[in-house]
Amino acid sequence: MHNISEIKSLLAEPKQILITTHRNPDGDAIGSSLGLLHYLNKLGHTTQIVAPSEYPDFLAWLKGAEDIIIYDNDPGATETAVKAADIIFCLDFNSLDRIDKVGDLVRKRDCTKIMIDHHLYPDDFAHYTLSDTTASSTSEMVFDFVEALGDKDLIDKVVGECVFTGILTDTGSFKYSTSPKLFRIVSELLALGVDDYKLQDQIFNSMTEKQLRLLGHCLDNRMEILEEYKTGIITLTKEDYANFDIQRGDTEGIVNQLLKIKNVQMAAFITEQPTIVKISLRSKGDFSVQQIAQKHFKGGGHKNAAGGASFQGLKATVRKFKELLPNYKDQLAR
Ligand code: 5GP
Ligand code: MN
């Protein structure tokens, strides 16, 4: 990582450090942020994490999660925290519009900003942009970052559990974006006492009955398979949101189910939110959903996992998505 010696000298004296991460934070957003926070605390810094919106319940057990300031719940405290920072770390996102109004607060500050992120095409808003699009997760990058600073001995079980959580969720339990290096890191985390079985259980076997029934509803009533385009679509209407009392986090992982069908190369999960229609995309192999999200839905992400939004209604968005498919038929056929 370049600039690491400059960052090391910035961190040589105790500072007020803010860590921020993307809206609808997932395991990697929260895991990488908390992993970095516990490390920075060991260096003697004062630290605070802010997130634009709530994190899902299955992450609440992580040490320090309860101290995260959520903009949606407390905009005043968020503003105070952003204003107080000497250094702002931006984790697991590549453009300030991914953190909503927190982005406006961060943009206004002229303090040192450091991005650590693994998404494609990072914006150039930070003083230091640590971007590794080959990394499985930002959590893996936090491990690399601490190691590059020469502080690997400060990675303990607590930091390890945070980092392991992000790796686990972003790789779908070691299914995607793995590498020999990743397994080397994970092996070191287990040696520190991280209990992989316990964490897998806490993170993945934590659904509520309602969430599992909602998945059943999606597969039974809301799934469409377009064989010609090797594409699967699941949609959820406003009525579904009301009938199932769907809260943030309840739809986590539904889109991935479509990829379990042998010939499905691309999966789309299209949901009617209060003001927008949200589109979540996944793919197998070389087909890039990042290009579709960026080109047609004002979004982005990774080759195999991306998302975006539409301001047309649900039906019009689904129609638009289907109308795109003939353009990608050749790529999907491979
Ligand atoms: P998910 O489908 O789980 O919400 O997101 C999958 C991936 O796509 C994540 O890496 C996320 O950062 C990215 N992503 C999702 N929605 C958006 C969006 O609206 N804009 C951008 N730029 N990226 C998104
Ligand atoms: Mn991530």
JSON list of N, CA and C in Angstrom, two decimals, residues 289-326:
[
{"chain": "A", "resi": 289, "resn": "VAL", "atom": "N", "xyz": [-22.33, -7.62, -13.31]},
{"chain": "A", "resi": 289, "resn": "VAL", "atom": "CA", "xyz": [-23.54, -6.85, -13.00]},
{"chain": "A", "resi": 289, "resn": "VAL", "atom": "C", "xyz": [-23.19, -5.41, -12.62]},
{"chain": "A", "resi": 290, "resn": "GLN", "atom": "N", "xyz": [-21.91, -5.17, -12.35]},
{"chain": "A", "resi": 290, "resn": "GLN", "atom": "CA", "xyz": [-21.50, -3.79, -12.03]},
{"chain": "A", "resi": 290, "resn": "GLN", "atom": "C", "xyz": [-21.83, -2.87, -13.21]},
{"chain": "A", "resi": 291, "resn": "GLN", "atom": "N", "xyz": [-21.54, -3.37, -14.44]},
{"chain": "A", "resi": 291, "resn": "GLN", "atom": "CA", "xyz": [-21.77, -2.54, -15.63]},
{"chain": "A", "resi": 291, "resn": "GLN", "atom": "C", "xyz": [-23.27, -2.22, -15.77]},
{"chain": "A", "resi": 292, "resn": "ILE", "atom": "N", "xyz": [-24.12, -3.17, -15.47]},
{"chain": "A", "resi": 292, "resn": "ILE", "atom": "CA", "xyz": [-25.56, -2.93, -15.61]},
{"chain": "A", "resi": 292, "resn": "ILE", "atom": "C", "xyz": [-26.03, -1.93, -14.56]},
{"chain": "A", "resi": 293, "resn": "ALA", "atom": "N", "xyz": [-25.55, -2.13, -13.31]},
{"chain": "A", "resi": 293, "resn": "ALA", "atom": "CA", "xyz": [-25.97, -1.23, -12.22]},
{"chain": "A", "resi": 293, "resn": "ALA", "atom": "C", "xyz": [-25.53, 0.20, -12.51]},
{"chain": "A", "resi": 294, "resn": "GLN", "atom": "N", "xyz": [-24.31, 0.35, -13.00]},
{"chain": "A", "resi": 294, "resn": "GLN", "atom": "CA", "xyz": [-23.77, 1.69, -13.23]},
{"chain": "A", "resi": 294, "resn": "GLN", "atom": "C", "xyz": [-24.43, 2.36, -14.44]},
{"chain": "A", "resi": 295, "resn": "LYS", "atom": "N", "xyz": [-24.56, 1.59, -15.51]},
{"chain": "A", "resi": 295, "resn": "LYS", "atom": "CA", "xyz": [-25.04, 2.17, -16.77]},
{"chain": "A", "resi": 295, "resn": "LYS", "atom": "C", "xyz": [-26.53, 2.48, -16.74]},
{"chain": "A", "resi": 296, "resn": "HIS", "atom": "N", "xyz": [-27.30, 1.63, -16.09]},
{"chain": "A", "resi": 296, "resn": "HIS", "atom": "CA", "xyz": [-28.75, 1.76, -16.21]},
{"chain": "A", "resi": 296, "resn": "HIS", "atom": "C", "xyz": [-29.48, 2.12, -14.91]},
{"chain": "A", "resi": 297, "resn": "PHE", "atom": "N", "xyz": [-28.80, 1.95, -13.75]},
{"chain": "A", "resi": 297, "resn": "PHE", "atom": "CA", "xyz": [-29.52, 2.18, -12.49]},
{"chain": "A", "resi": 297, "resn": "PHE", "atom": "C", "xyz": [-28.75, 3.07, -11.52]},
{"chain": "A", "resi": 298, "resn": "LYS", "atom": "N", "xyz": [-27.91, 3.95, -12.04]},
{"chain": "A", "resi": 298, "resn": "LYS", "atom": "CA", "xyz": [-27.20, 4.95, -11.22]},
{"chain": "A", "resi": 298, "resn": "LYS", "atom": "C", "xyz": [-26.51, 4.33, -10.01]},
{"chain": "A", "resi": 299, "resn": "GLY", "atom": "N", "xyz": [-26.00, 3.13, -10.19]},
{"chain": "A", "resi": 299, "resn": "GLY", "atom": "CA", "xyz": [-25.40, 2.44, -9.04]},
{"chain": "A", "resi": 299, "resn": "GLY", "atom": "C", "xyz": [-24.00, 1.96, -9.35]},
{"chain": "A", "resi": 300, "resn": "GLY", "atom": "N", "xyz": [-23.63, 0.86, -8.71]},
{"chain": "A", "resi": 300, "resn": "GLY", "atom": "CA", "xyz": [-22.30, 0.31, -8.90]},
{"chain": "A", "resi": 300, "resn": "GLY", "atom": "C", "xyz": [-22.10, -0.87, -7.99]},
{"chain": "A", "resi": 301, "resn": "GLY", "atom": "N", "xyz": [-20.83, -1.16, -7.67]},
{"chain": "A", "resi": 301, "resn": "GLY", "atom": "CA", "xyz": [-20.54, -2.28, -6.79]},
{"chain": "A", "resi": 301, "resn": "GLY", "atom": "C", "xyz": [-19.39, -3.09, -7.32]},
{"chain": "A", "resi": 302, "resn": "HIS", "atom": "N", "xyz": [-19.57, -4.40, -7.35]},
{"chain": "A", "resi": 302, "resn": "HIS", "atom": "CA", "xyz": [-18.52, -5.32, -7.81]},
{"chain": "A", "resi": 302, "resn": "HIS", "atom": "C", "xyz": [-19.00, -6.06, -9.05]},
{"chain": "A", "resi": 303, "resn": "LYS", "atom": "N", "xyz": [-18.07, -6.82, -9.65]},
{"chain": "A", "resi": 303, "resn": "LYS", "atom": "CA", "xyz": [-18.45, -7.58, -10.84]},
{"chain": "A", "resi": 303, "resn": "LYS", "atom": "C", "xyz": [-19.64, -8.50, -10.56]},
{"chain": "A", "resi": 304, "resn": "ASN", "atom": "N", "xyz": [-19.60, -9.22, -9.46]},
{"chain": "A", "resi": 304, "resn": "ASN", "atom": "CA", "xyz": [-20.62, -10.23, -9.18]},
{"chain": "A", "resi": 304, "resn": "ASN", "atom": "C", "xyz": [-21.70, -9.80, -8.17]},
{"chain": "A", "resi": 305, "resn": "ALA", "atom": "N", "xyz": [-21.60, -8.59, -7.65]},
{"chain": "A", "resi": 305, "resn": "ALA", "atom": "CA", "xyz": [-22.62, -8.10, -6.70]},
{"chain": "A", "resi": 305, "resn": "ALA", "atom": "C", "xyz": [-22.69, -6.59, -6.83]},
{"chain": "A", "resi": 306, "resn": "ALA", "atom": "N", "xyz": [-23.81, -6.11, -7.29]},
{"chain": "A", "resi": 306, "resn": "ALA", "atom": "CA", "xyz": [-23.93, -4.66, -7.48]},
{"chain": "A", "resi": 306, "resn": "ALA", "atom": "C", "xyz": [-25.37, -4.25, -7.21]},
{"chain": "A", "resi": 307, "resn": "GLY", "atom": "N", "xyz": [-25.59, -2.95, -7.18]},
{"chain": "A", "resi": 307, "resn": "GLY", "atom": "CA", "xyz": [-26.94, -2.48, -6.92]},
{"chain": "A", "resi": 307, "resn": "GLY", "atom": "C", "xyz": [-27.14, -1.08, -7.44]},
{"chain": "A", "resi": 308, "resn": "GLY", "atom": "N", "xyz": [-28.38, -0.68, -7.47]},
{"chain": "A", "resi": 308, "resn": "GLY", "atom": "CA", "xyz": [-28.70, 0.66, -7.92]},
{"chain": "A", "resi": 308, "resn": "GLY", "atom": "C", "xyz": [-30.15, 0.94, -7.60]},
{"chain": "A", "resi": 309, "resn": "ALA", "atom": "N", "xyz": [-30.70, 1.99, -8.22]},
{"chain": "A", "resi": 309, "resn": "ALA", "atom": "CA", "xyz": [-32.06, 2.39, -7.92]},
{"chain": "A", "resi": 309, "resn": "ALA", "atom": "C", "xyz": [-32.72, 2.93, -9.17]},
{"chain": "A", "resi": 310, "resn": "SER", "atom": "N", "xyz": [-34.04, 3.00, -9.10]},
{"chain": "A", "resi": 310, "resn": "SER", "atom": "CA", "xyz": [-34.80, 3.58, -10.19]},
{"chain": "A", "resi": 310, "resn": "SER", "atom": "C", "xyz": [-35.90, 4.44, -9.59]},
{"chain": "A", "resi": 311, "resn": "PHE", "atom": "N", "xyz": [-36.25, 5.51, -10.30]},
{"chain": "A", "resi": 311, "resn": "PHE", "atom": "CA", "xyz": [-37.28, 6.40, -9.78]},
{"chain": "A", "resi": 311, "resn": "PHE", "atom": "C", "xyz": [-38.59, 6.20, -10.53]},
{"chain": "A", "resi": 312, "resn": "GLN", "atom": "N", "xyz": [-38.60, 5.20, -11.42]},
{"chain": "A", "resi": 312, "resn": "GLN", "atom": "CA", "xyz": [-39.86, 4.81, -12.05]},
{"chain": "A", "resi": 312, "resn": "GLN", "atom": "C", "xyz": [-40.54, 3.83, -11.08]},
{"chain": "A", "resi": 313, "resn": "GLY", "atom": "N", "xyz": [-41.73, 3.43, -11.35]},
{"chain": "A", "resi": 313, "resn": "GLY", "atom": "CA", "xyz": [-42.41, 2.49, -10.46]},
{"chain": "A", "resi": 313, "resn": "GLY", "atom": "C", "xyz": [-41.82, 1.09, -10.57]},
{"chain": "A", "resi": 314, "resn": "LEU", "atom": "N", "xyz": [-42.37, 0.17, -9.78]},
{"chain": "A", "resi": 314, "resn": "LEU", "atom": "CA", "xyz": [-41.86, -1.20, -9.79]},
{"chain": "A", "resi": 314, "resn": "LEU", "atom": "C", "xyz": [-42.05, -1.85, -11.15]},
{"chain": "A", "resi": 315, "resn": "LYS", "atom": "N", "xyz": [-43.28, -1.75, -11.69]},
{"chain": "A", "resi": 315, "resn": "LYS", "atom": "CA", "xyz": [-43.57, -2.42, -12.98]},
{"chain": "A", "resi": 315, "resn": "LYS", "atom": "C", "xyz": [-42.67, -1.88, -14.08]},
{"chain": "A", "resi": 316, "resn": "ALA", "atom": "N", "xyz": [-42.53, -0.55, -14.12]},
{"chain": "A", "resi": 316, "resn": "ALA", "atom": "CA", "xyz": [-41.72, 0.07, -15.18]},
{"chain": "A", "resi": 316, "resn": "ALA", "atom": "C", "xyz": [-40.25, -0.34, -15.02]},
{"chain": "A", "resi": 317, "resn": "THR", "atom": "N", "xyz": [-39.80, -0.47, -13.77]},
{"chain": "A", "resi": 317, "resn": "THR", "atom": "CA", "xyz": [-38.40, -0.85, -13.53]},
{"chain": "A", "resi": 317, "resn": "THR", "atom": "C", "xyz": [-38.15, -2.29, -13.98]},
{"chain": "A", "resi": 318, "resn": "VAL", "atom": "N", "xyz": [-39.10, -3.16, -13.65]},
{"chain": "A", "resi": 318, "resn": "VAL", "atom": "CA", "xyz": [-38.96, -4.57, -14.06]},
{"chain": "A", "resi": 318, "resn": "VAL", "atom": "C", "xyz": [-38.95, -4.64, -15.60]},
{"chain": "A", "resi": 319, "resn": "ARG", "atom": "N", "xyz": [-39.84, -3.86, -16.21]},
{"chain": "A", "resi": 319, "resn": "ARG", "atom": "CA", "xyz": [-39.90, -3.85, -17.68]},
{"chain": "A", "resi": 319, "resn": "ARG", "atom": "C", "xyz": [-38.56, -3.36, -18.25]},
{"chain": "A", "resi": 320, "resn": "LYS", "atom": "N", "xyz": [-38.05, -2.27, -17.69]},
{"chain": "A", "resi": 320, "resn": "LYS", "atom": "CA", "xyz": [-36.77, -1.72, -18.16]},
{"chain": "A", "resi": 320, "resn": "LYS", "atom": "C", "xyz": [-35.67, -2.77, -18.03]},
{"chain": "A", "resi": 321, "resn": "PHE", "atom": "N", "xyz": [-35.64, -3.46, -16.90]},
{"chain": "A", "resi": 321, "resn": "PHE", "atom": "CA", "xyz": [-34.61, -4.49, -16.69]},
{"chain": "A", "resi": 321, "resn": "PHE", "atom": "C", "xyz": [-34.73, -5.59, -17.74]},
{"chain": "A", "resi": 322, "resn": "LYS", "atom": "N", "xyz": [-35.96, -6.04, -17.96]},
{"chain": "A", "resi": 322, "resn": "LYS", "atom": "CA", "xyz": [-36.15, -7.12, -18.95]},
{"chain": "A", "resi": 322, "resn": "LYS", "atom": "C", "xyz": [-35.77, -6.67, -20.35]},
{"chain": "A", "resi": 323, "resn": "GLU", "atom": "N", "xyz": [-36.05, -5.40, -20.65]},
{"chain": "A", "resi": 323, "resn": "GLU", "atom": "CA", "xyz": [-35.74, -4.90, -21.99]},
{"chain": "A", "resi": 323, "resn": "GLU", "atom": "C", "xyz": [-34.23, -4.79, -22.24]},
{"chain": "A", "resi": 324, "resn": "LEU", "atom": "N", "xyz": [-33.47, -4.73, -21.15]},
{"chain": "A", "resi": 324, "resn": "LEU", "atom": "CA", "xyz": [-32.01, -4.67, -21.30]},
{"chain": "A", "resi": 324, "resn": "LEU", "atom": "C", "xyz": [-31.42, -6.01, -21.68]},
{"chain": "A", "resi": 325, "resn": "LEU", "atom": "N", "xyz": [-32.12, -7.08, -21.30]},
{"chain": "A", "resi": 325, "resn": "LEU", "atom": "CA", "xyz": [-31.52, -8.42, -21.38]},
{"chain": "A", "resi": 325, "resn": "LEU", "atom": "C", "xyz": [-31.06, -8.83, -22.78]},
{"chain": "A", "resi": 326, "resn": "PRO", "atom": "N", "xyz": [-31.82, -8.52, -23.84]},
{"chain": "A", "resi": 326, "resn": "PRO", "atom": "CA", "xyz": [-31.34, -8.92, -25.17]},
{"chain": "A", "resi": 326, "resn": "PRO", "atom": "C", "xyz": [-29.95, -8.36, -25.48]}
]
